[in-house]
Tab-separated table of C-alpha atoms and ligand atoms in Angstrom:
chain	number	residue	atom	x	y	z
A	1020	UNK	CA	17.677	11.872	81.938
A	1021	UNK	CA	18.797	13.847	78.835
A	1022	UNK	CA	22.269	15.082	78.713
A	1023	UNK	CA	22.791	18.794	79.308
A	1024	UNK	CA	23.444	21.023	76.224
A	1025	UNK	CA	27.034	22.293	76.188
A	1026	UNK	CA	27.093	26.017	75.130
A	1027	UNK	CA	30.082	27.900	74.298
A	1028	UNK	CA	29.196	31.463	75.045
A	1029	UNK	CA	31.307	34.233	73.494
A	1030	UNK	CA	31.277	37.042	75.818
A	1031	UNK	CA	32.796	40.578	75.808
A	1032	UNK	CA	32.237	43.653	73.807
A	1033	UNK	CA	31.305	43.853	70.005
A	1034	UNK	CA	33.947	44.015	67.194
A	1035	UNK	CA	36.356	41.647	68.923
A	1036	UNK	CA	36.507	38.975	66.252
A	1037	UNK	CA	33.616	36.921	67.643
A	1038	UNK	CA	32.065	36.371	64.186
A	1039	UNK	CA	35.287	34.882	62.764
A	1040	UNK	CA	35.854	32.686	65.878
A	1041	UNK	CA	32.190	31.474	65.698
A	1042	UNK	CA	32.324	30.754	61.870
A	1043	UNK	CA	35.709	28.830	62.302
A	1044	UNK	CA	34.438	26.812	65.365
A	1045	UNK	CA	31.406	25.861	63.395
A	1046	UNK	CA	33.684	23.930	61.038
A	1047	UNK	CA	34.910	21.491	63.665
A	1048	UNK	CA	33.158	18.258	64.024
A	1049	UNK	CA	30.380	18.344	66.670
A	1050	UNK	CA	30.254	22.072	66.774
A	1051	UNK	CA	27.308	24.202	65.621
A	1052	UNK	CA	27.838	27.941	64.977
A	1053	UNK	CA	24.398	29.278	66.124
A	1054	UNK	CA	25.362	32.864	65.976
A	1055	UNK	CA	23.760	35.575	68.124
A	1056	UNK	CA	20.927	33.512	69.692
A	1057	UNK	CA	19.591	36.432	71.786
A	1058	UNK	CA	18.663	37.939	68.463
A	1059	UNK	CA	16.861	34.888	67.241
A	1060	UNK	CA	13.325	35.939	68.296
A	1061	UNK	CA	13.412	39.278	66.753
A	1062	UNK	CA	15.875	39.343	63.822
A	1063	UNK	CA	15.275	35.679	62.970
A	1064	UNK	CA	11.662	34.939	63.668
A	1065	UNK	CA	9.958	38.363	63.508
A	1066	UNK	CA	12.061	40.029	60.819
A	1067	UNK	CA	13.097	36.886	58.901
A	1068	UNK	CA	16.605	38.106	58.109
A	1069	UNK	CA	18.999	35.885	56.304
A	1070	UNK	CA	20.621	33.005	58.016
A	1071	UNK	CA	24.329	32.456	57.583
A	1072	UNK	CA	23.584	29.993	54.749
A	1073	UNK	CA	21.918	32.714	52.907
A	1074	UNK	CA	18.350	31.677	53.058
A	1075	UNK	CA	15.771	33.779	54.959
A	1076	UNK	CA	15.628	32.527	58.538
A	1077	UNK	CA	12.208	30.762	58.303
A	1078	UNK	CA	13.190	28.967	55.173
A	1079	UNK	CA	16.552	27.513	56.338
A	1080	UNK	CA	16.105	23.773	56.937
A	1081	UNK	CA	17.917	23.758	60.271
A	1082	UNK	CA	15.925	26.645	61.719
A	1083	UNK	CA	12.643	25.215	60.198
A	1084	UNK	CA	13.312	21.993	62.247
A	1085	UNK	CA	14.184	24.043	65.375
A	1086	UNK	CA	11.124	26.304	65.078
A	1087	UNK	CA	8.714	23.340	65.200
A	1088	UNK	CA	9.960	22.838	68.853
A	1089	UNK	CA	9.778	26.389	70.113
A	1090	UNK	CA	6.943	28.814	70.638
A	1091	UNK	CA	7.484	30.993	67.642
A	1092	UNK	CA	4.021	32.477	68.050
A	1093	UNK	CA	5.338	34.251	71.103
A	1094	UNK	CA	8.486	35.410	69.519
A	1095	UNK	CA	7.728	39.158	69.517
A	1096	UNK	CA	6.852	39.090	73.270
A	1097	UNK	CA	10.012	37.177	74.195
A	1098	UNK	CA	12.143	39.556	72.282
A	1099	UNK	CA	10.709	42.567	73.910
A	1100	UNK	CA	10.856	41.055	77.421
A	1101	UNK	CA	14.531	39.884	76.792
A	1102	UNK	CA	15.491	43.544	75.927
A	1103	UNK	CA	13.816	44.631	79.101
A	1104	UNK	CA	15.596	41.979	81.280
A	1105	UNK	CA	19.066	42.710	79.850
A	1106	UNK	CA	19.199	46.456	80.013
A	1107	UNK	CA	22.521	48.359	80.737
A	1108	UNK	CA	20.966	50.079	83.776
A	1109	UNK	CA	20.270	46.657	85.379
A	1110	UNK	CA	24.005	45.888	85.655
A	1111	UNK	CA	24.582	47.066	89.219
A	1112	UNK	CA	21.663	45.045	90.555
A	1113	UNK	CA	22.873	42.002	88.474
A	1114	UNK	CA	26.290	42.359	90.050
A	1115	UNK	CA	24.835	42.619	93.657
A	1116	UNK	CA	22.815	39.310	93.024
A	1117	UNK	CA	25.851	37.621	91.603
A	1118	UNK	CA	28.041	38.719	94.647
A	1119	UNK	CA	25.332	37.223	97.024
A	1120	UNK	CA	25.431	33.957	95.098
A	1121	UNK	CA	21.901	34.446	93.634
A	1122	UNK	CA	20.856	34.214	90.025
A	1123	UNK	CA	22.394	37.299	88.305
A	1124	UNK	CA	19.312	37.561	86.026
A	1125	UNK	CA	16.076	36.622	87.891
A	1126	UNK	CA	13.985	33.671	86.520
A	1127	UNK	CA	11.113	34.471	84.192
A	1128	UNK	CA	8.402	32.330	82.677
A	1129	UNK	CA	10.116	32.801	79.312
A	1130	UNK	CA	13.088	30.797	80.450
A	1131	UNK	CA	11.318	27.543	79.504
A	1132	UNK	CA	11.166	28.561	75.888
A	1133	UNK	CA	14.721	29.813	75.960
A	1134	UNK	CA	15.885	26.457	77.387
A	1135	UNK	CA	13.827	24.660	74.886
A	1136	UNK	CA	15.609	26.623	72.050
A	1137	UNK	CA	19.032	25.438	73.189
A	1138	UNK	CA	17.874	21.849	73.454
A	1139	UNK	CA	16.154	21.963	69.996
A	1140	UNK	CA	19.325	23.524	68.377
A	1141	UNK	CA	21.569	20.786	69.799
A	1142	UNK	CA	19.190	18.230	68.831
A	1143	UNK	CA	18.444	19.255	65.297
A	1144	UNK	CA	22.024	20.296	64.465
A	1145	UNK	CA	23.366	17.096	65.927
A	1146	UNK	CA	25.879	19.157	67.923
A	1147	UNK	CA	27.865	18.433	71.035
A	1148	UNK	CA	28.712	22.061	71.376
A	1149	UNK	CA	26.374	25.033	70.477
A	1150	UNK	CA	28.516	28.222	69.889
A	1151	UNK	CA	26.438	31.278	70.880
A	1152	UNK	CA	28.198	34.550	69.962
A	1153	UNK	CA	25.642	36.846	71.620
A	1154	UNK	CA	28.462	38.513	73.649
A	1155	UNK	CA	26.349	40.483	76.068
A	1156	UNK	CA	27.401	39.267	79.552
A	1157	UNK	CA	23.804	39.642	81.178
A	1158	UNK	CA	22.522	37.251	78.501
A	1159	UNK	CA	25.264	34.856	79.105
A	1160	UNK	CA	24.458	34.839	82.782
A	1161	UNK	CA	20.848	34.232	81.862
A	1162	UNK	CA	21.676	31.225	79.492
A	1163	UNK	CA	24.049	29.774	82.150
A	1164	UNK	CA	21.152	29.616	84.655
A	1165	UNK	CA	18.769	27.741	82.194
A	1166	UNK	CA	17.912	24.242	83.043
A	1167	UNK	CA	19.572	21.744	80.815
A	1168	UNK	CA	22.396	24.105	79.717
A	1169	UNK	CA	25.969	23.582	80.715
A	1170	UNK	CA	27.856	26.914	80.080
A	1171	UNK	CA	31.429	27.436	79.001
A	1172	UNK	CA	32.466	31.035	78.497
A	1173	UNK	CA	35.155	32.338	75.958
A	1174	UNK	CA	35.990	35.866	76.829
A	1175	UNK	CA	37.177	37.554	73.542
A	1176	UNK	CA	39.107	40.906	74.224
A	1177	UNK	CA	40.447	43.227	71.640
A	1178	UNK	CA	42.344	46.449	71.979
A	1179	UNK	CA	39.559	49.081	72.700
A	1180	UNK	CA	41.098	51.522	70.182
A	1181	UNK	CA	40.651	48.954	67.500
A	1182	UNK	CA	37.102	48.155	68.572
A	1183	UNK	CA	36.189	51.972	68.646
A	1184	UNK	CA	37.641	52.478	65.179
A	1185	UNK	CA	35.750	49.371	63.832
A	1186	UNK	CA	32.374	50.602	65.223
A	1187	UNK	CA	32.742	53.759	63.212
A	1188	UNK	CA	33.113	51.915	59.809
A	1189	UNK	CA	29.924	51.920	57.656
A	1190	UNK	CA	28.578	48.565	57.162
A	1191	UNK	CA	25.266	47.063	55.912
A	1192	UNK	CA	23.457	45.030	58.580
A	1193	UNK	CA	23.009	42.104	56.315
A	1194	UNK	CA	26.006	42.793	53.812
A	1195	UNK	CA	27.181	45.528	51.497
A	1196	UNK	CA	23.949	45.862	49.613
A	1197	UNK	CA	21.875	46.297	52.781
A	1198	UNK	CA	20.803	49.933	53.164
A	1199	UNK	CA	20.128	49.580	56.938
A	1200	UNK	CA	23.433	50.183	58.621
A	1201	UNK	CA	24.915	48.464	61.736
A	1202	UNK	CA	24.937	50.844	64.643
A	1203	UNK	CA	27.778	53.371	64.851
A	1204	UNK	CA	28.365	54.637	68.404
A	1205	UNK	CA	30.716	57.483	68.898
A	1206	UNK	CA	34.105	56.555	70.222
A	1207	UNK	CA	33.420	57.627	73.837
A	1208	UNK	CA	30.467	55.397	73.979
A	1209	UNK	CA	32.209	52.485	72.341
A	1210	UNK	CA	35.055	52.924	74.832
A	1211	UNK	CA	32.675	53.022	77.868
A	1212	UNK	CA	30.769	49.916	76.560
A	1213	UNK	CA	34.032	48.172	76.073
A	1214	UNK	CA	34.958	48.785	79.679
A	1215	UNK	CA	31.602	47.771	81.117
A	1216	UNK	CA	31.144	44.559	79.188
A	1217	UNK	CA	34.796	43.295	79.569
A	1218	UNK	CA	34.787	44.084	83.293
A	1219	UNK	CA	31.537	42.453	83.758
A	1220	UNK	CA	32.469	39.346	81.932
A	1221	UNK	CA	35.569	38.884	84.062
A	1222	UNK	CA	33.631	39.571	87.258
A	1223	UNK	CA	30.948	36.957	86.440
A	1224	UNK	CA	33.162	34.159	85.109
A	1225	UNK	CA	36.964	34.631	85.548
A	1226	UNK	CA	36.793	33.099	89.126
A	1227	UNK	CA	35.914	29.707	87.635
A	1228	UNK	CA	38.813	28.675	85.338
A	1229	UNK	CA	37.253	25.357	84.458
A	1230	UNK	CA	34.389	27.332	82.753
A	1231	UNK	CA	36.215	30.363	81.612
A	1232	UNK	CA	38.852	31.100	78.810
A	1233	UNK	CA	40.271	34.449	77.956
A	1234	UNK	CA	41.619	35.025	74.565
A	1235	UNK	CA	42.877	38.236	73.068
A	1236	UNK	CA	42.205	38.968	69.462
A	1237	UNK	CA	45.768	39.931	68.979
A	1238	UNK	CA	46.987	36.570	70.217
A	1239	UNK	CA	44.361	34.810	68.092
A	1240	UNK	CA	45.360	36.515	64.943
A	1241	UNK	CA	49.116	35.989	65.707
A	1242	UNK	CA	48.738	32.241	65.843
A	1243	UNK	CA	45.157	31.280	64.533
A	1244	UNK	CA	45.357	27.462	64.182
A	1245	UNK	CA	46.823	26.825	67.529
A	1246	UNK	CA	44.485	29.280	69.315
A	1247	UNK	CA	41.440	28.029	67.634
A	1248	UNK	CA	42.374	24.419	68.479
A	1249	UNK	CA	42.913	25.481	72.087
A	1250	UNK	CA	39.417	27.077	72.183
A	1251	UNK	CA	37.787	23.990	70.637
A	1252	UNK	CA	39.463	21.723	73.049
A	1253	UNK	CA	38.306	23.927	75.969
A	1254	UNK	CA	34.710	24.095	74.767
A	1255	UNK	CA	34.545	20.269	74.161
A	1256	UNK	CA	36.481	18.893	77.289
A	1257	UNK	CA	34.685	16.531	79.535
A	1258	UNK	CA	32.945	17.549	82.771
A	1259	UNK	CA	33.685	20.952	84.104
A	1260	UNK	CA	36.325	19.553	86.565
A	1261	UNK	CA	38.344	18.827	83.361
A	1262	UNK	CA	38.899	15.225	84.286
A	1263	UNK	CA	38.651	12.358	81.976
A	1264	UNK	CA	34.951	11.383	81.289
A	1265	UNK	CA	35.863	7.800	80.693
A	1266	UNK	CA	35.908	5.550	77.569
A	1267	UNK	CA	32.063	5.113	77.435
A	1268	UNK	CA	31.392	8.976	77.553
A	1269	UNK	CA	34.063	9.399	74.864
A	1270	UNK	CA	32.575	6.794	72.628
A	1271	UNK	CA	29.244	8.443	73.052
A	1272	UNK	CA	30.563	11.854	72.289
A	1273	UNK	CA	32.503	10.882	69.088
A	1274	UNK	CA	36.042	12.218	68.424
A	1275	UNK	CA	37.063	15.103	70.533
A	1276	UNK	CA	37.791	18.428	68.948
A	1277	UNK	CA	41.373	18.143	69.966
A	1278	UNK	CA	41.686	15.041	67.641
A	1279	UNK	CA	39.782	16.893	64.888
A	1280	UNK	CA	42.108	18.482	62.438
A	1281	UNK	CA	39.674	21.418	61.948
A	1282	UNK	CA	39.206	23.684	58.979
A	1283	UNK	CA	42.867	24.957	58.741
A	1284	UNK	CA	44.503	24.409	55.407
A	1285	UNK	CA	47.589	26.370	56.785
A	1286	UNK	CA	48.567	27.992	60.073
A	1287	UNK	CA	46.597	31.098	59.111
A	1288	UNK	CA	44.149	29.942	56.442
A	1289	UNK	CA	40.787	28.297	56.910
A	1290	UNK	CA	38.361	26.756	54.482
A	1291	UNK	CA	34.908	27.870	55.549
A	1292	UNK	CA	31.670	26.045	54.618
A	1293	UNK	CA	28.457	28.023	55.080
A	1294	UNK	CA	27.100	28.109	58.782
A	1295	UNK	CA	23.606	28.516	59.942
A	1296	UNK	CA	24.347	31.429	62.178
A	1297	UNK	CA	21.577	33.729	63.053
A	1298	UNK	CA	22.252	37.505	63.337
A	1299	UNK	CA	25.630	38.945	63.608
A	1300	UNK	CA	28.321	40.660	61.542
A	1301	UNK	CA	27.834	40.383	57.691
A	1302	UNK	CA	31.196	38.682	57.533
A	1303	UNK	CA	29.566	35.479	58.606
A	1304	UNK	CA	28.411	34.911	55.110
A	1305	UNK	CA	32.054	34.479	53.844
A	1306	UNK	CA	32.938	30.977	52.474
A	1307	UNK	CA	35.763	29.274	50.841
A	1308	UNK	CA	39.522	29.808	51.692
A	1309	UNK	CA	39.836	32.683	54.092
A	1310	UNK	CA	43.159	34.103	55.407
A	1311	UNK	CA	43.111	35.160	59.188
A	1312	UNK	CA	45.183	38.172	59.711
A	1313	UNK	CA	45.119	41.018	62.296
A	1314	UNK	CA	43.080	43.971	61.048
A	1315	UNK	CA	45.305	46.940	62.072
A	1316	UNK	CA	43.700	49.687	59.894
A	1317	UNK	CA	42.891	51.461	63.103
A	1318	UNK	CA	46.506	52.186	63.881
A	1319	UNK	CA	46.597	54.625	60.965
A	1320	UNK	CA	42.905	55.455	60.767
A	1321	UNK	CA	42.031	56.356	64.342
A	1322	UNK	CA	42.542	60.097	64.937
A	1323	UNK	CA	44.865	61.310	67.802
A	1324	UNK	CA	41.986	62.766	69.590
A	1325	UNK	CA	39.873	59.611	69.496
A	1326	UNK	CA	42.938	57.496	70.484
A	1327	UNK	CA	43.317	59.702	73.570
A	1328	UNK	CA	39.640	59.572	74.441
A	1329	UNK	CA	39.433	55.824	74.261
A	1330	UNK	CA	42.638	55.356	76.085
A	1331	UNK	CA	41.679	57.615	78.879
A	1332	UNK	CA	38.179	56.057	79.320
A	1333	UNK	CA	39.342	52.432	79.186
A	1334	UNK	CA	42.554	52.881	81.326
A	1335	UNK	CA	41.675	50.275	83.956
A	1336	UNK	CA	40.882	47.717	81.346
A	1337	UNK	CA	44.039	48.432	79.334
A	1338	UNK	CA	46.135	47.609	82.243
A	1339	UNK	CA	44.072	44.570	83.297
A	1340	UNK	CA	44.126	43.003	79.770
A	1341	UNK	CA	47.712	43.959	78.884
A	1342	UNK	CA	47.343	46.663	76.329
A	1343	UNK	CA	49.708	49.666	75.956
A	1344	UNK	CA	48.824	53.178	76.573
A	1345	UNK	CA	50.913	54.594	73.746
A	1346	UNK	CA	50.080	53.863	70.055
A	1347	UNK	CA	52.524	51.210	68.798
A	1348	UNK	CA	53.535	50.303	72.256
A	1349	UNK	CA	54.289	46.580	72.957
A	1350	UNK	CA	51.374	44.397	73.880
A	1351	UNK	CA	51.972	42.409	77.018
A	1352	UNK	CA	52.665	38.757	76.559
A	1353	UNK	CA	49.666	36.473	76.935
A	1354	UNK	CA	48.461	36.432	80.462
A	1355	UNK	CA	45.451	34.896	81.927
A	1356	UNK	CA	45.665	35.827	85.656
A	1357	UNK	CA	43.204	38.349	86.848
B	171	ZN	ZN1	20.639	28.403	57.445
């Protein structure tokens, strides 16, 4: 019997630092930064956009190997059907099924191709842990139900006023020179999506602490090396019970992430080698020494009106995740209870 593929799924809303976390995790031995795999069929296969390494997706050696094992001829159809299965308006029904202990996203014939993709990625990248930064909780639920996948969820949360501000910035989809811009939702929409996706992520997985880790962007940027090390150890830890897998399993798996020094050259500086992440924020192309620091431009840049709108719309989430109502108020100490 083949070993299941360990997938670390980055869940939550956009602009929460997931690209940075994925790129850094990809530097640890045994980790592969796959990027946003839900977009692989459309942005990778159909549109042939650049891989994290800079090559067009279909020319990248890693993805060329993976492509031989998955039905790329059906990529357009798989992409379209995925969009249909993961629609926002399907969330209430998804939650009802989850509460009743059923599959949150119903099975579909495409699931064999999706399961095959994760197995092929792990095989060709030689990875113990595949890092998928797709973020969308319904897709995470779908991946977690695929045969041969063992899911761990990293819930990344960031102050919604910061994410709303970040969404408004102009940014090329594949870097500064790209004329196509990433989507720029208005602040009210960014706020509502923040609330929906973060609440849904907690509902789906927070009840299972062996498989779920919640990290706030603000805590991560305050202590990057320790926090990334904690995330890597969580993703790489033995069977979901957290117990020791025994010497033979350890020997097979190689050195654990906890023993790996990782890419940090200082407590807040990483040395980044190129990754092969598919889709995602253009910052995934950054390489070399990169300082990790909190991006707090929003504190000056976000207008009073936008701040008030986002604060009002996300109020239940602010309390839950420990964010202040007032600008410049203290962020609650790290807390992981629900
Ligand atoms: Zn590549």
